[in-house]
PDB file of C-alpha atoms and ligand atoms in Angstrom:
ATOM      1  CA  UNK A  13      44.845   6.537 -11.520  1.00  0.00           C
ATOM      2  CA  UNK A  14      42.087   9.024 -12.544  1.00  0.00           C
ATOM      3  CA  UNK A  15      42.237  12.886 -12.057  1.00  0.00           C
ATOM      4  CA  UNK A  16      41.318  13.780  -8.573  1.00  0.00           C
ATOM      5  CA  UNK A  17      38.400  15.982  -9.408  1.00  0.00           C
ATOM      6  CA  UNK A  18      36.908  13.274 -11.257  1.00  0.00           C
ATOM      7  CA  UNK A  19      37.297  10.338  -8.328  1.00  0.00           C
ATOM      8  CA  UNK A  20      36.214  13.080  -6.188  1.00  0.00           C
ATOM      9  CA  UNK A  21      33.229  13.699  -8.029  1.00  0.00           C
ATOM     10  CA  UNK A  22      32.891   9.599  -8.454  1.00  0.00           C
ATOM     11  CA  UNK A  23      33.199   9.545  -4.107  1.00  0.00           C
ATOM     12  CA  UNK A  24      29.903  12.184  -4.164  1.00  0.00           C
ATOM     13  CA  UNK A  25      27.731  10.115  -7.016  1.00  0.00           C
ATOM     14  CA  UNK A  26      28.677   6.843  -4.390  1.00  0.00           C
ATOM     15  CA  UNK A  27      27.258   8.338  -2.268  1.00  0.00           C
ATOM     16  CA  UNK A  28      23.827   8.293  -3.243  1.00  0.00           C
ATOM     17  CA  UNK A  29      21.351   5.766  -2.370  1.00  0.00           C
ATOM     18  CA  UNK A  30      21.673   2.453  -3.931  1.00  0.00           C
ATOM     19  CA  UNK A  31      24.792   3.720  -6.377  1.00  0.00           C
ATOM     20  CA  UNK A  32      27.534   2.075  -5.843  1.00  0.00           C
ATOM     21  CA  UNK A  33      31.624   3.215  -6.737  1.00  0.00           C
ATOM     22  CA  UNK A  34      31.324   1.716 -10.427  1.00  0.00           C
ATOM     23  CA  UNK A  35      27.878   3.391 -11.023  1.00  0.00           C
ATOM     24  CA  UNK A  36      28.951   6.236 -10.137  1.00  0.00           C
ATOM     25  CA  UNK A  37      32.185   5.888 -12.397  1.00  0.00           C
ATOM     26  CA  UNK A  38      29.202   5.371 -15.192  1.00  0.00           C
ATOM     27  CA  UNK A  39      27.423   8.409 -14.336  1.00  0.00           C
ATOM     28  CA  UNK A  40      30.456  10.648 -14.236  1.00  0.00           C
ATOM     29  CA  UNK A  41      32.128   9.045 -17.787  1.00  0.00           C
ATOM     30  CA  UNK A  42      28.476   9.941 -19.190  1.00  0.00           C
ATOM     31  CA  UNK A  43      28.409  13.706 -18.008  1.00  0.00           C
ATOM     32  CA  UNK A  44      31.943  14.016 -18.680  1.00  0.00           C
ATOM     33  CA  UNK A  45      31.152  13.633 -22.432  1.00  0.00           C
ATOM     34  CA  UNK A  46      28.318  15.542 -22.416  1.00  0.00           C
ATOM     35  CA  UNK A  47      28.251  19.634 -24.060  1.00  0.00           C
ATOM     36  CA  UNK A  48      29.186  21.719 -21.302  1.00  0.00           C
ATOM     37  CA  UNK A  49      25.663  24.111 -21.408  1.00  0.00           C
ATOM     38  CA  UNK A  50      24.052  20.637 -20.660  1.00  0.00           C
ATOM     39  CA  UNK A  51      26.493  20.563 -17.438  1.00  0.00           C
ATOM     40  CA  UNK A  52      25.798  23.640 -16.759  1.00  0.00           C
ATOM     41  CA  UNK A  53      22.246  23.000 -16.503  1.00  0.00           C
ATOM     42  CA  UNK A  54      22.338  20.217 -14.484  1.00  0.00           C
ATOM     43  CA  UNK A  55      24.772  21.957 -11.452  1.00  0.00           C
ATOM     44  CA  UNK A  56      21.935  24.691 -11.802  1.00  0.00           C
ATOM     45  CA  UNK A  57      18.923  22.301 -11.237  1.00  0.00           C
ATOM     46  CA  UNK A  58      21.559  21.228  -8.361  1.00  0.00           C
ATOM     47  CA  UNK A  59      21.814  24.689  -6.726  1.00  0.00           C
ATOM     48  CA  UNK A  60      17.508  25.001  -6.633  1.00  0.00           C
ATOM     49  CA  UNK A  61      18.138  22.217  -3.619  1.00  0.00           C
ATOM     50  CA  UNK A  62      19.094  25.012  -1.459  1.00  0.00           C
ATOM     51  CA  UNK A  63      15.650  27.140  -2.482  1.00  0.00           C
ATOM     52  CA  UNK A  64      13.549  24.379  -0.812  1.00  0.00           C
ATOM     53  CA  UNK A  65      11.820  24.445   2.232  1.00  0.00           C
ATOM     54  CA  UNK A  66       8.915  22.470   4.273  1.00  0.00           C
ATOM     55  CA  UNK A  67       6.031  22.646   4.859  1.00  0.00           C
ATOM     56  CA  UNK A  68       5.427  24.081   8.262  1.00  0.00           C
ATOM     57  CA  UNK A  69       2.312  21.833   9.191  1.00  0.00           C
ATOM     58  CA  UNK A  70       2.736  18.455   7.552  1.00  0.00           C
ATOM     59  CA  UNK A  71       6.920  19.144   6.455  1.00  0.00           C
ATOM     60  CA  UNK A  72       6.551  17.887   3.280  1.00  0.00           C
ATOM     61  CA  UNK A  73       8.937  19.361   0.475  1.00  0.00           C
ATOM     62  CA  UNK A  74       7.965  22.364  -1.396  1.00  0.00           C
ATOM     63  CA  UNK A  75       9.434  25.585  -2.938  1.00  0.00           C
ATOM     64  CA  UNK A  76      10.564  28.064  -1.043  1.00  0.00           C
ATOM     65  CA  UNK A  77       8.730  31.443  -1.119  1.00  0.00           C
ATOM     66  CA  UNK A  78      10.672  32.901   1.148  1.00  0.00           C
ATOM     67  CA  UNK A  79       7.744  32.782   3.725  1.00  0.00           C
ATOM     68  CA  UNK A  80       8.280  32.198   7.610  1.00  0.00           C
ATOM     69  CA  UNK A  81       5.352  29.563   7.952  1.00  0.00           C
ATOM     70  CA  UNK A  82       5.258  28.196   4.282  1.00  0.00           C
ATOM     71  CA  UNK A  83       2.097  25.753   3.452  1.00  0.00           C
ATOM     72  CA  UNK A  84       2.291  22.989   0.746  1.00  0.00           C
ATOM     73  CA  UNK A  85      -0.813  22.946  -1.765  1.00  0.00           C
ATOM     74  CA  UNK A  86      -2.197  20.114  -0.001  1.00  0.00           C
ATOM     75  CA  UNK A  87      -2.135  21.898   3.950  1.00  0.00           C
ATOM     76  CA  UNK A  88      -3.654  25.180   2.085  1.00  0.00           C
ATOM     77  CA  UNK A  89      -6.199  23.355   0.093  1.00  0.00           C
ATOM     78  CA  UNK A  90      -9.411  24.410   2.249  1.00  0.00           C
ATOM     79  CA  UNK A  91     -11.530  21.326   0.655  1.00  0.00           C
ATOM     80  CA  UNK A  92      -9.066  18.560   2.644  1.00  0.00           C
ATOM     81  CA  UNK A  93     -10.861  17.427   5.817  1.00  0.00           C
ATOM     82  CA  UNK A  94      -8.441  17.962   8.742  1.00  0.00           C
ATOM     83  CA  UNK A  95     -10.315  15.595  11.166  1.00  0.00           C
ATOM     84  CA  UNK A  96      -8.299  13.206   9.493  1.00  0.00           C
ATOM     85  CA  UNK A  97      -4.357  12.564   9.412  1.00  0.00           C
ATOM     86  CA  UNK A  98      -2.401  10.118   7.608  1.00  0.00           C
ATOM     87  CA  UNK A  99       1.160   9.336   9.137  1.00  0.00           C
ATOM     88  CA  UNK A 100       3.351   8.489   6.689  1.00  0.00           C
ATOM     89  CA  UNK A 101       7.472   7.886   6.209  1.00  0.00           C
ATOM     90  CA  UNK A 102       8.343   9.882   3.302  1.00  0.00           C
ATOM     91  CA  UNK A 103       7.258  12.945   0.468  1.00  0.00           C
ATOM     92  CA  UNK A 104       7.146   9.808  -1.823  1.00  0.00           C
ATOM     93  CA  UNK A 105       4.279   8.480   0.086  1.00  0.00           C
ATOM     94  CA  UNK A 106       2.228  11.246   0.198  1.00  0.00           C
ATOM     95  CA  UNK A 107       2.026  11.241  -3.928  1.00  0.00           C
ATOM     96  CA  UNK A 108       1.416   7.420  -4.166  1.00  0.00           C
ATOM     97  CA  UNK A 109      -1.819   8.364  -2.247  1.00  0.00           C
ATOM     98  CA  UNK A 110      -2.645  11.147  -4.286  1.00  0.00           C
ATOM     99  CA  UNK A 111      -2.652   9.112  -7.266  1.00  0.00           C
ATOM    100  CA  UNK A 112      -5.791   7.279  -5.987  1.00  0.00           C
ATOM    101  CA  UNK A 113      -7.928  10.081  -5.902  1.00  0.00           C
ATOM    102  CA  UNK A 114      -9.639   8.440  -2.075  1.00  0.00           C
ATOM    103  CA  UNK A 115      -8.103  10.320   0.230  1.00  0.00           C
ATOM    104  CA  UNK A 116      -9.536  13.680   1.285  1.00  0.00           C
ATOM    105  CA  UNK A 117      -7.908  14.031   4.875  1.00  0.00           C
ATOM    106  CA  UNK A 118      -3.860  15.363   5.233  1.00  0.00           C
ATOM    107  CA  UNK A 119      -0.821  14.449   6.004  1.00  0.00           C
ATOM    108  CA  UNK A 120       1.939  14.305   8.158  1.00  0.00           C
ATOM    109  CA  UNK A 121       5.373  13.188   7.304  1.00  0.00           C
ATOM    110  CA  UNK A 122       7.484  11.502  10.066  1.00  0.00           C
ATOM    111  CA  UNK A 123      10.441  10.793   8.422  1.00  0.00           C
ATOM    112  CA  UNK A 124      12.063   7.692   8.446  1.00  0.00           C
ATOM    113  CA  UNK A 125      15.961   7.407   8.768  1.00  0.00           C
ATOM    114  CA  UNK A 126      16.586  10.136  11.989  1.00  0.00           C
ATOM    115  CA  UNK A 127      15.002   8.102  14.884  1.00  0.00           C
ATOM    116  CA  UNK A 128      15.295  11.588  17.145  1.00  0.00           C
ATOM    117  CA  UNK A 129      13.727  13.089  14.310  1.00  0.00           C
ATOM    118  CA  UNK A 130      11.112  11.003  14.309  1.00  0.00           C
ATOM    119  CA  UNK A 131       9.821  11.560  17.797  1.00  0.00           C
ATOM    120  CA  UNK A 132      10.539  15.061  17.725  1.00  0.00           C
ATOM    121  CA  UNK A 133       7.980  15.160  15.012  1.00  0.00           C
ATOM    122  CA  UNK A 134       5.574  12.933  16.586  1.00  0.00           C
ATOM    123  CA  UNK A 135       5.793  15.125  19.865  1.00  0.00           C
ATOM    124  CA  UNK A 136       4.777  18.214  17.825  1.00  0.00           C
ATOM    125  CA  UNK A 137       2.061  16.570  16.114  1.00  0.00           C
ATOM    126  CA  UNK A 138       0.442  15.489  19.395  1.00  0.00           C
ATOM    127  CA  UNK A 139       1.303  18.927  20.879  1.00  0.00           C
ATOM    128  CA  UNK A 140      -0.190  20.540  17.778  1.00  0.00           C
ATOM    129  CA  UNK A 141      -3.660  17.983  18.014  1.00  0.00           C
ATOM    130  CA  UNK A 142      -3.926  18.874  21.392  1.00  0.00           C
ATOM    131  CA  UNK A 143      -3.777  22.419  21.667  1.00  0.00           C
ATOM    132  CA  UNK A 144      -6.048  22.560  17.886  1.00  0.00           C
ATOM    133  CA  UNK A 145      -9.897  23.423  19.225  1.00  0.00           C
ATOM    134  CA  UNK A 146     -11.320  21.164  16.411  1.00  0.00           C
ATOM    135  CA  UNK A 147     -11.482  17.300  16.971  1.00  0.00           C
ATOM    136  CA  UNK A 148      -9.742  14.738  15.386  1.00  0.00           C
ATOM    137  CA  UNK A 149     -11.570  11.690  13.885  1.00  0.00           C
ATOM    138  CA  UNK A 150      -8.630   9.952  12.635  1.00  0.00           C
ATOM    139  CA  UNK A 151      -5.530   9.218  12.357  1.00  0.00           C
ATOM    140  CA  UNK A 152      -4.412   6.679  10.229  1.00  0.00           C
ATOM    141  CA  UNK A 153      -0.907   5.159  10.589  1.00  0.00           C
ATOM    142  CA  UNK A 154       0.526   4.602   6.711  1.00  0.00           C
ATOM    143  CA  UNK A 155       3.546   2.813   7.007  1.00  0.00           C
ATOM    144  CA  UNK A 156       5.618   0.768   4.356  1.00  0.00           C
ATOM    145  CA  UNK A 157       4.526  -3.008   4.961  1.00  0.00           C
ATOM    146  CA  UNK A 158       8.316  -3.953   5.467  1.00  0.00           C
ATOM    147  CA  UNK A 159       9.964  -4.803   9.126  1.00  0.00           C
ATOM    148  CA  UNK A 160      11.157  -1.020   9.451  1.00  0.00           C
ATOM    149  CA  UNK A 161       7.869   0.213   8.408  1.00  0.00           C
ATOM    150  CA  UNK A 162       5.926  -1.916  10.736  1.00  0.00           C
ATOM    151  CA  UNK A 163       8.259  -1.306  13.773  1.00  0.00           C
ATOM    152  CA  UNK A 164       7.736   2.639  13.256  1.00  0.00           C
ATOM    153  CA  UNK A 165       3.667   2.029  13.124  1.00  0.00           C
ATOM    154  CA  UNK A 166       4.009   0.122  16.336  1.00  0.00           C
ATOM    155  CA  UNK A 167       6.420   2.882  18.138  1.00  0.00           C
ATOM    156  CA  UNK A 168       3.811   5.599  16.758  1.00  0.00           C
ATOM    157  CA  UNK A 169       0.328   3.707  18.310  1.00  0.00           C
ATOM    158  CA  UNK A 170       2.112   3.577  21.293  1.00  0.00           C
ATOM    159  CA  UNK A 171       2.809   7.616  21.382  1.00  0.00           C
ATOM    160  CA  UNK A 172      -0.672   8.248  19.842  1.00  0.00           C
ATOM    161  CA  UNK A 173      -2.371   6.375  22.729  1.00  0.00           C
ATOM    162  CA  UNK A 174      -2.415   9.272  24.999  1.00  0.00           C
ATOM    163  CA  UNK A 175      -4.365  10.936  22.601  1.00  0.00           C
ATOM    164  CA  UNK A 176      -7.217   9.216  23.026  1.00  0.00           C
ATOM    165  CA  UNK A 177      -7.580  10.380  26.995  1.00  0.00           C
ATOM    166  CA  UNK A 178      -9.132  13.619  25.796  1.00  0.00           C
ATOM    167  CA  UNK A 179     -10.390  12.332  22.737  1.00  0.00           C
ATOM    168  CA  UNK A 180     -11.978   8.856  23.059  1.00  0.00           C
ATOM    169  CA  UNK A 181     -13.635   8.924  20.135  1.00  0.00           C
ATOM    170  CA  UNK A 182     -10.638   9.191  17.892  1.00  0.00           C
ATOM    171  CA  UNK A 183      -9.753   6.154  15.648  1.00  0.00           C
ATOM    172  CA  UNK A 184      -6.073   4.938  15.237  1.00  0.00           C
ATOM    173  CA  UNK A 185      -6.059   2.993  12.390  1.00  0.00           C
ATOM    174  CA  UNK A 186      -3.454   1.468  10.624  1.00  0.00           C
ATOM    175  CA  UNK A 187      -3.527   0.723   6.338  1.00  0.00           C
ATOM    176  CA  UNK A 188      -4.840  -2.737   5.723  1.00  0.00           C
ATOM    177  CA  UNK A 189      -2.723  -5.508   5.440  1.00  0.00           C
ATOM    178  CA  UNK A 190      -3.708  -7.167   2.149  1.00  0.00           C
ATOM    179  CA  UNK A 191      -0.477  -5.913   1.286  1.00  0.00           C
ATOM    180  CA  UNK A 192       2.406  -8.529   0.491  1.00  0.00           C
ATOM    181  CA  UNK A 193       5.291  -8.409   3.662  1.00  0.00           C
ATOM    182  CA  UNK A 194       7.986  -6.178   2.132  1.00  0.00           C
ATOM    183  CA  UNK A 195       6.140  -3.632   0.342  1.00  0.00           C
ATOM    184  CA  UNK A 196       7.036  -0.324   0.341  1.00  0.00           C
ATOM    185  CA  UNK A 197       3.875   2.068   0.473  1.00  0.00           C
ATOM    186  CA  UNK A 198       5.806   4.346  -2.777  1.00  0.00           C
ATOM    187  CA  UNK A 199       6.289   1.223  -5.062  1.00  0.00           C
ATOM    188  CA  UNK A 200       2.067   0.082  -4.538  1.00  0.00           C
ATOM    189  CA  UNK A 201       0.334   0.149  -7.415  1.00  0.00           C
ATOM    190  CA  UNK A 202      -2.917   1.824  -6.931  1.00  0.00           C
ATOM    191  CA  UNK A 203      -5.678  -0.762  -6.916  1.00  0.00           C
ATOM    192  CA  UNK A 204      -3.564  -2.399  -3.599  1.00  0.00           C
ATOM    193  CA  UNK A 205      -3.179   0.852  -1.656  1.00  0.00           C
ATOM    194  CA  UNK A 206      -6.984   1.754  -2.511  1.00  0.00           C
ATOM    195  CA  UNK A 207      -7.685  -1.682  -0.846  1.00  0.00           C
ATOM    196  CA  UNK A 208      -4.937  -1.072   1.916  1.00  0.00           C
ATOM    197  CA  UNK A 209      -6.979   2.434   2.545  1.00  0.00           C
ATOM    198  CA  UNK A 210     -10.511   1.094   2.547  1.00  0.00           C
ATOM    199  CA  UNK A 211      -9.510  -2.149   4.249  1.00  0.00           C
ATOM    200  CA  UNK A 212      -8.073   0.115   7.244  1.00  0.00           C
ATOM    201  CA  UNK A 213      -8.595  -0.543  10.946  1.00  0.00           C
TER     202      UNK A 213
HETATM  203 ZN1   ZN B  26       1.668  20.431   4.134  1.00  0.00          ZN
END
């Protein structure tokens, strides 16, 4: 039988998503022979997890600054058009856009493994559109092209709609679907999500 500290440590690396129990033997027979500054280093890069904070409009990760309504660079940025908002699942999303350099609008993150979460955030989003004095052109619904991703799109057009009572000119749209079934929007490469964005409706 091992040490307990070390199949404890081998229950935490399990844990994670997609590592199974003999993974996570692996990863902790490969730190256990490593120096111990490098160990060191690594529980410290662990610790900066409790330093981080979201971002207060679209919650997307970012450093903390100790601030009470803390921005990300993309919400600050006054160049980004805020008539338009992309929906999407995760952080991991948001920079798979960036990379194509066509999106000027912002973001919101919904989240995507806390149902309640999910239409908590979607209720302050709405609140938020509706009390904001400037109108809303868009919103486009970026969801991963799997079953989940589709049946959160479906759930969020269906909250969205009452938007459109004061607004009838805003657009729902939804990321074209030249993508493949199954795709997930992170794992795109770029010339399919460009399409996906341009072939929105
Ligand atoms: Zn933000």
């Amino acid at each position: 039988m091992l040490p307990k500290p070390i199949q404890n440590l081998i229950d935490e690396f399990a844990k994670l998503p997609s590592v199974g129990p003999r993974q996570a033997a692996r990863f902790v027979f490969y730190l256990l022979h490593q120096p111990k500054e490098e160990i060191e280093k690594l529980a410290k890069k662990l610790f900066v997890l409790q330093k981080i904070d979201y971002c207060s409009f679209c919650n997307r990760i970012i450093e903390s600054n100790g601030g009470k309504t803390p921005l990300c660079d993309i919400c600050k940025d006054k160049k980004r058009d805020r008539s338009t908002v992309c929906i999407v699942e995760k952080d991991t999303d948001i920079e798979a856009i960036e990379k194509t350099k066509r999106y000027e609008g912002i973001y919101y993150i919904i989240g995507n493994d806390n149902e309640k979460e999910q239409l908590k955030r979607l209720k302050d989003l709405i609140n938020r559109i509706k009390k904001s004095d400037k109108k809303l052109k868009e919103i486009i619904i970026a969801t991963d092209a799997t079953t989940e991703g589709e049946t959160i799109a479906l759930y969020i057009a269906r909250q969205l709609k009452e938007l459109k009572k004061d607004n009838p000119d805003l657009v729902i749209s939804r990321l074209g679907r030249g993508l493949s079934t199954g795709s997930e929007l992170e794992y795109m490469d770029e010339d399919t999500l460009v399409n996906a964005l341009l072939g929105r409706k």
